GROMACS .gro file of C-alpha atoms in nm:
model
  450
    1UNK     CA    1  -7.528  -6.495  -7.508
    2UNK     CA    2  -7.507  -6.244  -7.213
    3UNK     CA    3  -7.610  -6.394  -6.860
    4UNK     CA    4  -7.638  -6.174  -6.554
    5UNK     CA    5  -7.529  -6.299  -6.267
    6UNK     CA    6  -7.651  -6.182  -5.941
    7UNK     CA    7  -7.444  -6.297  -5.688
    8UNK     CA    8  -7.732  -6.329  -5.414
    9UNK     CA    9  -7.927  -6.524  -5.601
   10UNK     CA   10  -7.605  -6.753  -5.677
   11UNK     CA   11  -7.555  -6.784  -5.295
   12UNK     CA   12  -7.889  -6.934  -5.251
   13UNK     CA   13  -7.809  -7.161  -5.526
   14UNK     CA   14  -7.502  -7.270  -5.393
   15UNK     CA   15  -7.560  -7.255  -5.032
   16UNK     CA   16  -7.260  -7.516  -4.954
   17UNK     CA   17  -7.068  -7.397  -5.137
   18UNK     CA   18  -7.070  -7.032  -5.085
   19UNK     CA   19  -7.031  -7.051  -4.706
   20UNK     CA   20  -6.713  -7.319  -4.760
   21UNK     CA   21  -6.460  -7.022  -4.665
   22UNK     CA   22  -6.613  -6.852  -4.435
   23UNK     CA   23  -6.707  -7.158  -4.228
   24UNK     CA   24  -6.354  -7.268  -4.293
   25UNK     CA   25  -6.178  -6.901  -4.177
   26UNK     CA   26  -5.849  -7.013  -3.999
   27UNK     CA   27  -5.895  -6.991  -3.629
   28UNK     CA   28  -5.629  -6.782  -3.405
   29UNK     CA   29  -5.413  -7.097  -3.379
   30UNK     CA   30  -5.446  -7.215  -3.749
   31UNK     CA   31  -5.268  -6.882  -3.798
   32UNK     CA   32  -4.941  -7.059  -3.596
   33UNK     CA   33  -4.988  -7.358  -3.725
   34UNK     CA   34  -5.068  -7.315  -4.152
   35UNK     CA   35  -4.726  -7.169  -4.254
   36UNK     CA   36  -4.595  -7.270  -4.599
   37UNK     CA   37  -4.218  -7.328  -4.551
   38UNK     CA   38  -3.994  -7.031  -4.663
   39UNK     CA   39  -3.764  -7.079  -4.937
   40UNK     CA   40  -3.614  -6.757  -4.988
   41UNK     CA   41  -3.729  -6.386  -4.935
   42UNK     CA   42  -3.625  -6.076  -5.161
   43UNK     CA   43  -3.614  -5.704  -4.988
   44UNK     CA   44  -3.660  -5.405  -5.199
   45UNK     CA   45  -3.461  -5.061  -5.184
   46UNK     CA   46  -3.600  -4.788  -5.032
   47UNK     CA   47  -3.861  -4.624  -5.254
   48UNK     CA   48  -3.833  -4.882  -5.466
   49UNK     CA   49  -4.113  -5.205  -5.550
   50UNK     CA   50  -4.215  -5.516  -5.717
   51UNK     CA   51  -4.542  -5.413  -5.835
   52UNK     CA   52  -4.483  -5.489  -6.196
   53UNK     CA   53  -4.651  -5.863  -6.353
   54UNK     CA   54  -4.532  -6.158  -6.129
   55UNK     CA   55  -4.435  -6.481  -6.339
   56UNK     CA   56  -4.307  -6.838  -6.347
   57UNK     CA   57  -4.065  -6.950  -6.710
   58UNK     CA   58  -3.920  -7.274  -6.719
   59UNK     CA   59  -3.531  -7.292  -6.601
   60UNK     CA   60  -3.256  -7.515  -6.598
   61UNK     CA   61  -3.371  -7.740  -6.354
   62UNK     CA   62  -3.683  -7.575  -6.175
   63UNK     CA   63  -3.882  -7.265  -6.283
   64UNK     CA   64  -3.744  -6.979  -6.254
   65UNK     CA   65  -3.929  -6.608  -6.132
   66UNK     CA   66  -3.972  -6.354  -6.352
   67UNK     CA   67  -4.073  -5.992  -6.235
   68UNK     CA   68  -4.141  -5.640  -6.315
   69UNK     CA   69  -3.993  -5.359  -6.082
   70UNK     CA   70  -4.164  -5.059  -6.230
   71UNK     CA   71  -3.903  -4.858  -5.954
   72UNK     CA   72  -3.599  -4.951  -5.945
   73UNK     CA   73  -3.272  -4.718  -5.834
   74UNK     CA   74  -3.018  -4.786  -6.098
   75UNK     CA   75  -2.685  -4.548  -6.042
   76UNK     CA   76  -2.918  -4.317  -5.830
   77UNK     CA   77  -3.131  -4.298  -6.116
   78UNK     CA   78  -3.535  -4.403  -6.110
   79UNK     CA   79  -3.629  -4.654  -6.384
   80UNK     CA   80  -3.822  -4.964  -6.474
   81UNK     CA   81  -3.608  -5.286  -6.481
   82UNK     CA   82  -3.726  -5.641  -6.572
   83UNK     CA   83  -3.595  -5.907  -6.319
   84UNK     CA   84  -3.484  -6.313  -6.373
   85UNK     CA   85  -3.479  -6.485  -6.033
   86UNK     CA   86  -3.342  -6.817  -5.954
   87UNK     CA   87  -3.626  -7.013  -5.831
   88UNK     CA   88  -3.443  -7.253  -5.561
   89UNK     CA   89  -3.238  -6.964  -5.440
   90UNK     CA   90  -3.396  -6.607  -5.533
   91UNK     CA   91  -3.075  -6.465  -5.702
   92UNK     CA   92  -3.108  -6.231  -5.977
   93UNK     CA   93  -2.943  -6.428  -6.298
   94UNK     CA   94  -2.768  -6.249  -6.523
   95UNK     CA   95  -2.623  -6.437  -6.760
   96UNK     CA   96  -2.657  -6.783  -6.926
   97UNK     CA   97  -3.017  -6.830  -7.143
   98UNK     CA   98  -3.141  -6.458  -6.941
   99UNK     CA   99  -2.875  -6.183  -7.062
  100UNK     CA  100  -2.995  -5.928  -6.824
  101UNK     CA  101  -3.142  -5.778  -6.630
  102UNK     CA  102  -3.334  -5.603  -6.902
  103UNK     CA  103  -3.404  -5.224  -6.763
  104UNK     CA  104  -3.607  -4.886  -6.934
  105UNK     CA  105  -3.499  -4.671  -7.212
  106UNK     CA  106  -3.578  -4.372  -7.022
  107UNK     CA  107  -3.717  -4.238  -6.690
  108UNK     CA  108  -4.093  -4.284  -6.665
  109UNK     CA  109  -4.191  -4.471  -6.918
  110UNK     CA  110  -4.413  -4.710  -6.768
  111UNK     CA  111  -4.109  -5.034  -6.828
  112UNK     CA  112  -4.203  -5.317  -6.654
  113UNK     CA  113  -4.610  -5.258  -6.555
  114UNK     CA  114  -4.704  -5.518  -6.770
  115UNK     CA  115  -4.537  -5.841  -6.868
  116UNK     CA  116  -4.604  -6.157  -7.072
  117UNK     CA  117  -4.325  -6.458  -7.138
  118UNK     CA  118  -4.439  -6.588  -7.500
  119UNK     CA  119  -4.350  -6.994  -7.483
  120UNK     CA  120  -4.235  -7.113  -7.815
  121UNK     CA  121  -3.944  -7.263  -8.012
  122UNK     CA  122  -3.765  -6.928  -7.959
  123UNK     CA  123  -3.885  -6.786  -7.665
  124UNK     CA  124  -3.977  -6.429  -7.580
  125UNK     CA  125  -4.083  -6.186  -7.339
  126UNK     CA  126  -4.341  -5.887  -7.409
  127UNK     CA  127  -4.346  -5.565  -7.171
  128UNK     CA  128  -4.553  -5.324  -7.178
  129UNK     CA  129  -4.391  -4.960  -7.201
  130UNK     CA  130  -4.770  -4.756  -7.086
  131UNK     CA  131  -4.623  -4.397  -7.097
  132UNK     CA  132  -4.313  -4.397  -7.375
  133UNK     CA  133  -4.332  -4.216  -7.685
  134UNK     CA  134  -4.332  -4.491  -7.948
  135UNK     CA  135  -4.024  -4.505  -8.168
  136UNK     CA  136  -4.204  -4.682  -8.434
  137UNK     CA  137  -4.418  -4.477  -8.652
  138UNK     CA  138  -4.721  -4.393  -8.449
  139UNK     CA  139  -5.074  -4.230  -8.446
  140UNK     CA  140  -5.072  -3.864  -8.312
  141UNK     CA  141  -5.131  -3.837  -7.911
  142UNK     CA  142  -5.079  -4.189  -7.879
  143UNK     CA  143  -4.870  -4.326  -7.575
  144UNK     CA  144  -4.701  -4.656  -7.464
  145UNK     CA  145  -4.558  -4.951  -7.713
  146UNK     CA  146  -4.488  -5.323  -7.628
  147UNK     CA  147  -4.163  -5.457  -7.733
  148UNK     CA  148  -4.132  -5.865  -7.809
  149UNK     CA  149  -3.800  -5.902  -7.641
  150UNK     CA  150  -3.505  -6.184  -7.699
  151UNK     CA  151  -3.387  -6.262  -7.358
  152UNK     CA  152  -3.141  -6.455  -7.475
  153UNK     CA  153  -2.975  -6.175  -7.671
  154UNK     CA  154  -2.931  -5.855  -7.391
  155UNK     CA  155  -3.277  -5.743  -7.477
  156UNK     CA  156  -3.280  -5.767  -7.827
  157UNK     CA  157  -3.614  -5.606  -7.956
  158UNK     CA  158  -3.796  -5.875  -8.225
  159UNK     CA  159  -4.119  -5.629  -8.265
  160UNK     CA  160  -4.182  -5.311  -8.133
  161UNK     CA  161  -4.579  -5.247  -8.175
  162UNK     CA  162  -4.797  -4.921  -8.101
  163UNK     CA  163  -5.135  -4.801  -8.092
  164UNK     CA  164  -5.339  -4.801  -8.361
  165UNK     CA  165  -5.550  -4.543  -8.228
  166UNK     CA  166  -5.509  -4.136  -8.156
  167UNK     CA  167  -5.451  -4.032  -7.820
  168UNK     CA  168  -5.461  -4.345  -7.691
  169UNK     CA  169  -5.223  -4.523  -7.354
  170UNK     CA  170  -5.109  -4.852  -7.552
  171UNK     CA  171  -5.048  -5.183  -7.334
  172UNK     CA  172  -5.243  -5.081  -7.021
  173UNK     CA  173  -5.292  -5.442  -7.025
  174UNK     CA  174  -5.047  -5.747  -7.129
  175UNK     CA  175  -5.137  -6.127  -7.144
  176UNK     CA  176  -4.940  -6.423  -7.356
  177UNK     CA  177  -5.229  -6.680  -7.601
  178UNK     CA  178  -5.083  -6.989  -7.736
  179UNK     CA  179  -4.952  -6.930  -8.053
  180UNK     CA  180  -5.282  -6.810  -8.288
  181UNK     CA  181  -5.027  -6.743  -8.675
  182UNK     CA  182  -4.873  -7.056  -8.681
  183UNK     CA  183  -4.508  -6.910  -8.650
  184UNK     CA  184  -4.451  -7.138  -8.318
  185UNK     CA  185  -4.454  -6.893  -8.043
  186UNK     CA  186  -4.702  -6.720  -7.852
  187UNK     CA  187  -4.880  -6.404  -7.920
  188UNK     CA  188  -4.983  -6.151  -7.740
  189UNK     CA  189  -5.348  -5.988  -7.588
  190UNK     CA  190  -5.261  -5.628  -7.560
  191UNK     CA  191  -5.547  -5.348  -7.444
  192UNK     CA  192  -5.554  -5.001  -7.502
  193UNK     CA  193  -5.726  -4.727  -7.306
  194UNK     CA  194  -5.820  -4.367  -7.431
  195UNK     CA  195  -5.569  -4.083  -7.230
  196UNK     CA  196  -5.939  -3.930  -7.150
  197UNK     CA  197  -6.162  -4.216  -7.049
  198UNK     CA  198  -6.526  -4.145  -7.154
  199UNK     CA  199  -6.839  -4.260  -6.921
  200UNK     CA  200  -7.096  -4.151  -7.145
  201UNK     CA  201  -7.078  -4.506  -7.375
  202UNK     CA  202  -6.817  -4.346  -7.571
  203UNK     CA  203  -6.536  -4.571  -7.476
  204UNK     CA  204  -6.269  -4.582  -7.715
  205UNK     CA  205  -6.107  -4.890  -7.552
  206UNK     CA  206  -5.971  -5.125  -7.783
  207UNK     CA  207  -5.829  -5.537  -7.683
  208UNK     CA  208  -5.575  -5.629  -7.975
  209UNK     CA  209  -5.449  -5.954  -8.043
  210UNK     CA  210  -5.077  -5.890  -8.232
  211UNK     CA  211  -4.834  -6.165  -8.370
  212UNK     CA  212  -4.522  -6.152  -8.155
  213UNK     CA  213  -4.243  -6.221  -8.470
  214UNK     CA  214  -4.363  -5.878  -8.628
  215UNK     CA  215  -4.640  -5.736  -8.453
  216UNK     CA  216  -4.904  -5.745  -8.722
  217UNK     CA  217  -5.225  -5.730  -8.548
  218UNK     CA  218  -5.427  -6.090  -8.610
  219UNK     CA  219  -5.783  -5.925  -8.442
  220UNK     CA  220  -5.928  -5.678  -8.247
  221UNK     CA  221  -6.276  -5.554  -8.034
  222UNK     CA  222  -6.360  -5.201  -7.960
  223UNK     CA  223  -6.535  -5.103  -7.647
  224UNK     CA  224  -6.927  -5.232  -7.638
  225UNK     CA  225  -7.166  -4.985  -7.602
  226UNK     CA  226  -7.219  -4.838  -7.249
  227UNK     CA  227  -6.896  -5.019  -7.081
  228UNK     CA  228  -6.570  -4.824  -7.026
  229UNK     CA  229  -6.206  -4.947  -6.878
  230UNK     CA  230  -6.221  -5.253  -7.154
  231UNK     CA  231  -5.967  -5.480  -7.122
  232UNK     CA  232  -5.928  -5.384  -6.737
  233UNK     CA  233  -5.802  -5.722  -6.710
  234UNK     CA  234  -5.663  -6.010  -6.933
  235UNK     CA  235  -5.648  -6.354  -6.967
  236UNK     CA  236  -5.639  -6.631  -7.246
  237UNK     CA  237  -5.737  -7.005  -7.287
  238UNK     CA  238  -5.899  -7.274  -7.475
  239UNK     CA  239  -6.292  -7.191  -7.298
  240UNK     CA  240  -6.479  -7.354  -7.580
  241UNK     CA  241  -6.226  -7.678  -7.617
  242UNK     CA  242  -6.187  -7.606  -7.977
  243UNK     CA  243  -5.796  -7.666  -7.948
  244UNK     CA  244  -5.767  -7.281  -7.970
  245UNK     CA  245  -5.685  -7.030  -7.714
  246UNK     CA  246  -5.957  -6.776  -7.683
  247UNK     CA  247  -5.928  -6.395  -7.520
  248UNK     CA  248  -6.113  -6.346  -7.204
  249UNK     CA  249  -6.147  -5.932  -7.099
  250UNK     CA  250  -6.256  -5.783  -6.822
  251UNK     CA  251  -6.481  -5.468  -6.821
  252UNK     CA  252  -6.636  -5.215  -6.612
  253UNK     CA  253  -7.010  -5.090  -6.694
  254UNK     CA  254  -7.237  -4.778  -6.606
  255UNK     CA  255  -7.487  -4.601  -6.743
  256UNK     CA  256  -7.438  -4.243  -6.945
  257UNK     CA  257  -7.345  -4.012  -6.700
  258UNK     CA  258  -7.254  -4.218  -6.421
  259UNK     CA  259  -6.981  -4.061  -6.241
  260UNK     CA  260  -6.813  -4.422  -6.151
  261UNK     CA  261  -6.899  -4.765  -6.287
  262UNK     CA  262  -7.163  -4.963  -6.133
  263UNK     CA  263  -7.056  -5.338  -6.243
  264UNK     CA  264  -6.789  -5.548  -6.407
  265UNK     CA  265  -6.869  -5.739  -6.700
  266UNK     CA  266  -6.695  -6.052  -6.852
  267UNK     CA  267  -6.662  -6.105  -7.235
  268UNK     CA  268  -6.485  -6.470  -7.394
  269UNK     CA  269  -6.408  -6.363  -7.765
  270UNK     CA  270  -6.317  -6.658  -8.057
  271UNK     CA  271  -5.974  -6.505  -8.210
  272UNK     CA  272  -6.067  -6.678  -8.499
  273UNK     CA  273  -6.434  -6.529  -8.571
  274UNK     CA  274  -6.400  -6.206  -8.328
  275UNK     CA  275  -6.749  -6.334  -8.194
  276UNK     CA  276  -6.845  -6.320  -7.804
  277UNK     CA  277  -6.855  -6.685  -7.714
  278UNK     CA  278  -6.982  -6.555  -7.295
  279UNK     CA  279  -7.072  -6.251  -7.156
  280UNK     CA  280  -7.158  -6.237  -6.799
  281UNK     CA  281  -7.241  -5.896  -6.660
  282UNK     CA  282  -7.356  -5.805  -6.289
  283UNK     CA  283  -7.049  -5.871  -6.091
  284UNK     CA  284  -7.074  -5.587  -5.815
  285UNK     CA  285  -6.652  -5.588  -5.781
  286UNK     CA  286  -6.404  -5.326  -5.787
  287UNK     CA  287  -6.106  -5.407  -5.913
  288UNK     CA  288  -6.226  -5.699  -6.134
  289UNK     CA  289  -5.975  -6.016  -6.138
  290UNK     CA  290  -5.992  -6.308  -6.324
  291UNK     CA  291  -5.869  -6.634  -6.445
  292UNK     CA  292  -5.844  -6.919  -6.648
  293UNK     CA  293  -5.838  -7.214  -6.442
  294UNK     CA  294  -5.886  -7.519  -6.702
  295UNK     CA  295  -6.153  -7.752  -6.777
  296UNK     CA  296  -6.251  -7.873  -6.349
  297UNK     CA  297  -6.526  -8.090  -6.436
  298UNK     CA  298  -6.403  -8.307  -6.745
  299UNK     CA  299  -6.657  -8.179  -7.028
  300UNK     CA  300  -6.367  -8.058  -7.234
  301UNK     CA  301  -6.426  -7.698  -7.192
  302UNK     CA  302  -6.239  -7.444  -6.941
  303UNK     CA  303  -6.365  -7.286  -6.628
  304UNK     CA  304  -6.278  -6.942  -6.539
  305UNK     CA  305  -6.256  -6.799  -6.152
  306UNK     CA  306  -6.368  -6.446  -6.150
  307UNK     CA  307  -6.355  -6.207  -5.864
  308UNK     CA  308  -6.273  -5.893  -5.679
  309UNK     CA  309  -6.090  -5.704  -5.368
  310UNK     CA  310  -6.417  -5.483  -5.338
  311UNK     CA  311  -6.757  -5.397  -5.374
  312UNK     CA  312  -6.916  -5.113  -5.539
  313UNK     CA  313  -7.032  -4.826  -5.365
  314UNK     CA  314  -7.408  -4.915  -5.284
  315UNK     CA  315  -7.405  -5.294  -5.366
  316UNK     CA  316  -7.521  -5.513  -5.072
  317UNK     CA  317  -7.315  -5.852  -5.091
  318UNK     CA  318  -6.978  -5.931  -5.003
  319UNK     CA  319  -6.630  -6.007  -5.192
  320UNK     CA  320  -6.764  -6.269  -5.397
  321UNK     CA  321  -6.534  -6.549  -5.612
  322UNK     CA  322  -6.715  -6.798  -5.842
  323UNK     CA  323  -6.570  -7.025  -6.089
  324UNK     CA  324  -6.785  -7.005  -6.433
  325UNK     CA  325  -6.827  -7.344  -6.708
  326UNK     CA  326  -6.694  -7.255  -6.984
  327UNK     CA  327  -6.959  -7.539  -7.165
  328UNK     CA  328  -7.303  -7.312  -7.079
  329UNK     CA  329  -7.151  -7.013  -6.869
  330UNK     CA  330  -7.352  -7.098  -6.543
  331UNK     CA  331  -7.164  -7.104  -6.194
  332UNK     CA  332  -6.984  -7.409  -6.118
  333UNK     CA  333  -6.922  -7.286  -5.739
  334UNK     CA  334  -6.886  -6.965  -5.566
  335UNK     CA  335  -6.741  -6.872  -5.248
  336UNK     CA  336  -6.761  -6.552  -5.027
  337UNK     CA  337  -6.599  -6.361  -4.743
  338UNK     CA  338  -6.814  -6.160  -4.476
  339UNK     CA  339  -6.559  -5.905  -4.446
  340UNK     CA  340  -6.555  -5.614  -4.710
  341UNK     CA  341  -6.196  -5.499  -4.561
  342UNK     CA  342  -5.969  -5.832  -4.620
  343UNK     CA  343  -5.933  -5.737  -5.004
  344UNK     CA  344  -6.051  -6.086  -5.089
  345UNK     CA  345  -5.961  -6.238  -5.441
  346UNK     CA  346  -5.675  -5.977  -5.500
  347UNK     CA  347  -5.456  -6.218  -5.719
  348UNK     CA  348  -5.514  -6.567  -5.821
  349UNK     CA  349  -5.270  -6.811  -5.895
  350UNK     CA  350  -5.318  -7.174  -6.092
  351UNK     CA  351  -5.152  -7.432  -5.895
  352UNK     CA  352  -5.255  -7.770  -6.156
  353UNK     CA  353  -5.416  -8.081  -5.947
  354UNK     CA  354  -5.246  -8.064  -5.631
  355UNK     CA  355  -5.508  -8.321  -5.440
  356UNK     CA  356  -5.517  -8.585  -5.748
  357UNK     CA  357  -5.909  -8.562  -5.835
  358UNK     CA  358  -5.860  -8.460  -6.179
  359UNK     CA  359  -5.959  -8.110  -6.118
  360UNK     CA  360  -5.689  -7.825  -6.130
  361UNK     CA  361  -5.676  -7.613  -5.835
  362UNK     CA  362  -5.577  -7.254  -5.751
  363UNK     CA  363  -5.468  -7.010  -5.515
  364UNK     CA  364  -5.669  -6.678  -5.415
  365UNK     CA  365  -5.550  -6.406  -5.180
  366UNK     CA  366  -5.628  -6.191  -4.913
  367UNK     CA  367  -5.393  -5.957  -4.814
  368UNK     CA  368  -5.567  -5.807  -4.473
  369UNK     CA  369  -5.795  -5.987  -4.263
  370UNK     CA  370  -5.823  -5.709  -3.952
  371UNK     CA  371  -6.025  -5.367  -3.983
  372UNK     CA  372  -5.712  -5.189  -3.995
  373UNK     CA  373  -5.402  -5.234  -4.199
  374UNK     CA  374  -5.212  -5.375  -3.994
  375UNK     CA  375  -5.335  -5.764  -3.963
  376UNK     CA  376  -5.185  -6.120  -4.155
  377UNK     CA  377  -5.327  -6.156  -4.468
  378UNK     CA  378  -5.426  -6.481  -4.621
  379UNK     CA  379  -5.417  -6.687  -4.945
  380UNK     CA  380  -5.654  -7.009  -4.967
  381UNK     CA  381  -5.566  -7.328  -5.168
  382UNK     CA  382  -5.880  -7.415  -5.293
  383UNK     CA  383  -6.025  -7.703  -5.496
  384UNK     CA  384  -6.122  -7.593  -5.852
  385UNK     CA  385  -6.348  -7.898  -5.799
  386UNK     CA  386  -6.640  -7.766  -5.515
  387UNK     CA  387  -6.425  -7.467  -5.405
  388UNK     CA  388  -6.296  -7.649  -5.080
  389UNK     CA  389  -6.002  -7.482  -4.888
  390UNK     CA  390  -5.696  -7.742  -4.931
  391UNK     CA  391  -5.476  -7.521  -4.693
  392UNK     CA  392  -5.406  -7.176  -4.557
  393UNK     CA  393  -5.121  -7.008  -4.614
  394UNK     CA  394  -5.002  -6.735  -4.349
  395UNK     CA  395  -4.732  -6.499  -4.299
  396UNK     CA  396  -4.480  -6.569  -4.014
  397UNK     CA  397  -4.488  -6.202  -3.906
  398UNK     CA  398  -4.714  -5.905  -3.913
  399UNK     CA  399  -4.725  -5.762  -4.312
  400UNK     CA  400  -4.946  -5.432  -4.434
  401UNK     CA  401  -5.043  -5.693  -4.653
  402UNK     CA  402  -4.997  -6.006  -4.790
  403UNK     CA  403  -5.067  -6.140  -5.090
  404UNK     CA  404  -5.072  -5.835  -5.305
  405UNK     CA  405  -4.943  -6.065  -5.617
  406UNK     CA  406  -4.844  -6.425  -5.685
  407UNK     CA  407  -4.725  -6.644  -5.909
  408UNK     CA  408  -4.655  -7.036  -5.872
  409UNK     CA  409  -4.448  -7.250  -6.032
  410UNK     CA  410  -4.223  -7.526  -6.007
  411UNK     CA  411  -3.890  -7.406  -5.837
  412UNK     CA  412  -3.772  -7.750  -5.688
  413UNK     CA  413  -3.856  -8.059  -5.885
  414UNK     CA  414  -4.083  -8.302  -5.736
  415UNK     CA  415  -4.349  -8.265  -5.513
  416UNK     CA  416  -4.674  -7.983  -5.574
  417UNK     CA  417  -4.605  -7.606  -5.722
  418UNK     CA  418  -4.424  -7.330  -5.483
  419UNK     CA  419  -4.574  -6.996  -5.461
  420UNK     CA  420  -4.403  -6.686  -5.468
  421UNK     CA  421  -4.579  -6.393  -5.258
  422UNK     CA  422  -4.582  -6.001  -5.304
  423UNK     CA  423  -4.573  -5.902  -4.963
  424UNK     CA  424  -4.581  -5.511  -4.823
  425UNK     CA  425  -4.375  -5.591  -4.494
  426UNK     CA  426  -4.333  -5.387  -4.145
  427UNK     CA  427  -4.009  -5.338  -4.039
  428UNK     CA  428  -3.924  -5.103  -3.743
  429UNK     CA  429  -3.597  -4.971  -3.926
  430UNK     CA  430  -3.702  -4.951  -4.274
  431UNK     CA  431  -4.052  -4.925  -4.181
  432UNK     CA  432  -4.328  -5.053  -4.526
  433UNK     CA  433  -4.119  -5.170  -4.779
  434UNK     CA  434  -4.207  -5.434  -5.089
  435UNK     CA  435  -4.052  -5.819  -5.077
  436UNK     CA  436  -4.092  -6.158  -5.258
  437UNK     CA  437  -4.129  -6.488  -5.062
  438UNK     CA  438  -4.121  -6.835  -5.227
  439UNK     CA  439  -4.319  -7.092  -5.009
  440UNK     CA  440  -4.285  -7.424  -4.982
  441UNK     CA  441  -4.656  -7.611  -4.976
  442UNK     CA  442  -4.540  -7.941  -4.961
  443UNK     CA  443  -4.686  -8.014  -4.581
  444UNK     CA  444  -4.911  -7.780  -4.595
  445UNK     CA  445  -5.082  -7.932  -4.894
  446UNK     CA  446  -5.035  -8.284  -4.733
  447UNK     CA  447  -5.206  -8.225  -4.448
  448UNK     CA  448  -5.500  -8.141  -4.566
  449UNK     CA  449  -5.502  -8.383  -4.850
  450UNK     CA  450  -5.409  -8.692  -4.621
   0.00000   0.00000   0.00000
């Protein structure tokens, strides 16, 4: 069943709820006050970044951070290099269970973009490779393969998978699903986008669900009618409570001839049956993000948050977030900001039930708060309950932005998650430059959970 959701009349609905965070905006001296402890902080290079896929994999004694520079400066040379980061201290491991770092084949190739760590007796890590040639045996035109690495063994490739399409850009989009063959690790959600996108309802956008021992491809969904960029975003989990993972892809919708899209849609596929379980179309956001968050109101099905930085051109409401049942698809809560420029809902981040009502909770960013770039940004705890702001995380100094990523995770044992922050700092020397901060919630959650 499709549902439209407009997000003004969902603001009437849920008048309490929707004005939560922007009744609750930290004031000046909150700003002082609502720092998460600093752990460690990671500089990067000149011209170099950590824009690829943030993650959390269990470690020796904490979790440990996993994360894709896309740029990296190896022997003067520009390549893609897949990082393994202590999470107490923020040194790069090299050795041990993570033989690495693991770094590209070749200059340009897209290593890094997209990453997924596949859990399992034997685990694995899948990244994305957008703009290689494939080595395997692959359709003419085609671009990009994802390699199912052994971490463990230097990098070892266990499957190396391409498109199945012509002239297609294979593993624009990377997320892990419990494991759907039996073979006891996790697969992998990969999307595919034509080199040429069509907005005429010709879409040949394909979301591919492929076994991560040998890359055989389990199922697969082609572009709906009338939607282009399928599979803009990716995310997996049990939504019906069936005890089965299911695919969740984001989309972006217009109408033939449309020279940009005009709304984000939401589609919840059963791997087993390839049938839509949701859709939910008329989200006005740019940039479409989304999550699963887990079942928040004890019916045995999961909620998903869905959101956006920005609006489309023309739309009248604000960035909007709203958690979605995954029982009968209607809004659970939503929450806005009045401020189109603070990027609002750029990443999420789960953070399980850090205030103990059964609910899990999550984390949702802002990078920029002022008119110009050059403000704090934020990132709100919230409740996965009502949507209530548990805490505010800000920056100690003054970043571009903050926020631009995260990932959370247990890095010191005991006590609620820590969250590790892509931040685009200001520094009078090296001027913008990219860095990773792990914070430390502990009083931050307390206080407001006292």
């Amino acid at each position: 069943m499709t549902r439209r959701l407009s997000f003004q009349a969902l603001a009437a609905a849920f008048s309490l709820a929707a004005t939560t965070m922007a009744q609750q905006a930290p004031s000046s001296s909150e700003f002082e006050t609502e720092r998460g402890n600093v752990l460690w902080t990671l500089r990067a290079g000149l011209g170099e970044e950590y824009a690829g896929e943030l993650l959390t994999v269990p470690g020796d004694a904490g979790d440990d951070v996993l994360v894709g520079r896309p740029r990296f400066y190896d022997h003067d040379q520009l390549v893609g290099r897949v990082e393994r980061l202590s999470g107490a201290t923020g040194e790069v491991i090299e050795a041990g269970s993570w033989n690495g770092p693991l770094t590209s084949e070749r200059r340009g190739d897209g290593y890094a973009n997209q990453l997924a760590w596949l859990a399992g007796e034997k685990a694995a890590l899948a990244v994305g490779r957008t703009r290689a040639r494939c080595e395997a045996e692959g359709p003419q035109g085609a671009r990009g393969e994802l390699l199912v690495v052994d971490p463990a063994d230097a990098g070892a490739v266990d499957a190396r998978v391409c498109a199945a399409l012509e002239r297609m850009f294979f593993g624009t989009r990377v997320a892990s699903i419990a494991d759907i063959d039996g073979d006891g690790r996790d697969d992998v959600v990969v999307a595919s986008a034509p080199r040429r996108s069509k907005q005429d309802g010709d879409d040949q956008s394909i979301v591919e669900v492929v076994s991560s021992a040998d890359g055989r491809r389990l199922q697969s969904w082609t572009c709906p009618t009338g939607v282009f960029g399928f599979g803009v975003v990716l995310d997996s989990g049990d939504v019906d409570g069936d005890g089965v993972s299911d695919v969740i892809v984001g989309s972006q919708r217009g109408e033939p001839g449309d020279e940009a899209p005009t709304e984000a849609w939401v589609h919840v596929f059963d791997v087993a049956t390839g049938r839509a379980i949701h859709s939910w179309t008329g989200f006005t956001t740019v940039d479409l993000n989304l999550m699963f968050l887990g079942d928040v109101d004890a019916d045995g099905t999961g909620e998903i948050v869905i959101g956006g930085p920005k609006v489309f051109e023309g739309a009248d409401n604000m960035p909007t977030l709203t958690v979605v049942s995954g029982a009968d698809g209607q809004a659970v809560f939503t929450t806005f900001r009045t401020n189109r420029r603070a990027a609002y809902c750029t990443a999420f981040a789960p953070l399980g039930d850090v205030n103990a009502d059964g609910a899990p909770d999550f984390a949702v960013s802002e990078p920029r708060v002022s008119r110009m770039w050059d403000g704090r940004g934020r990132i709100y705890l919230v409740s996965g309950a009502d949507g209530e702001p548990l805490g505010t995380l800000t920056p100690d100094r003054l970043d571009a932005a903050f926020g631009l990523d995260m990932a959370a995770g247990q890095l010191v044992p005991g006590g609620p998650p820590e969250l590790i922050v892509r931040a685009l700092a200001i520094d009078i020397e090296r001027g913008e430059h990219d860095e990773l901060r792990a914070y430390d919630l502990t009083e931050l959650i307390a206080e407001r959970t006292r």
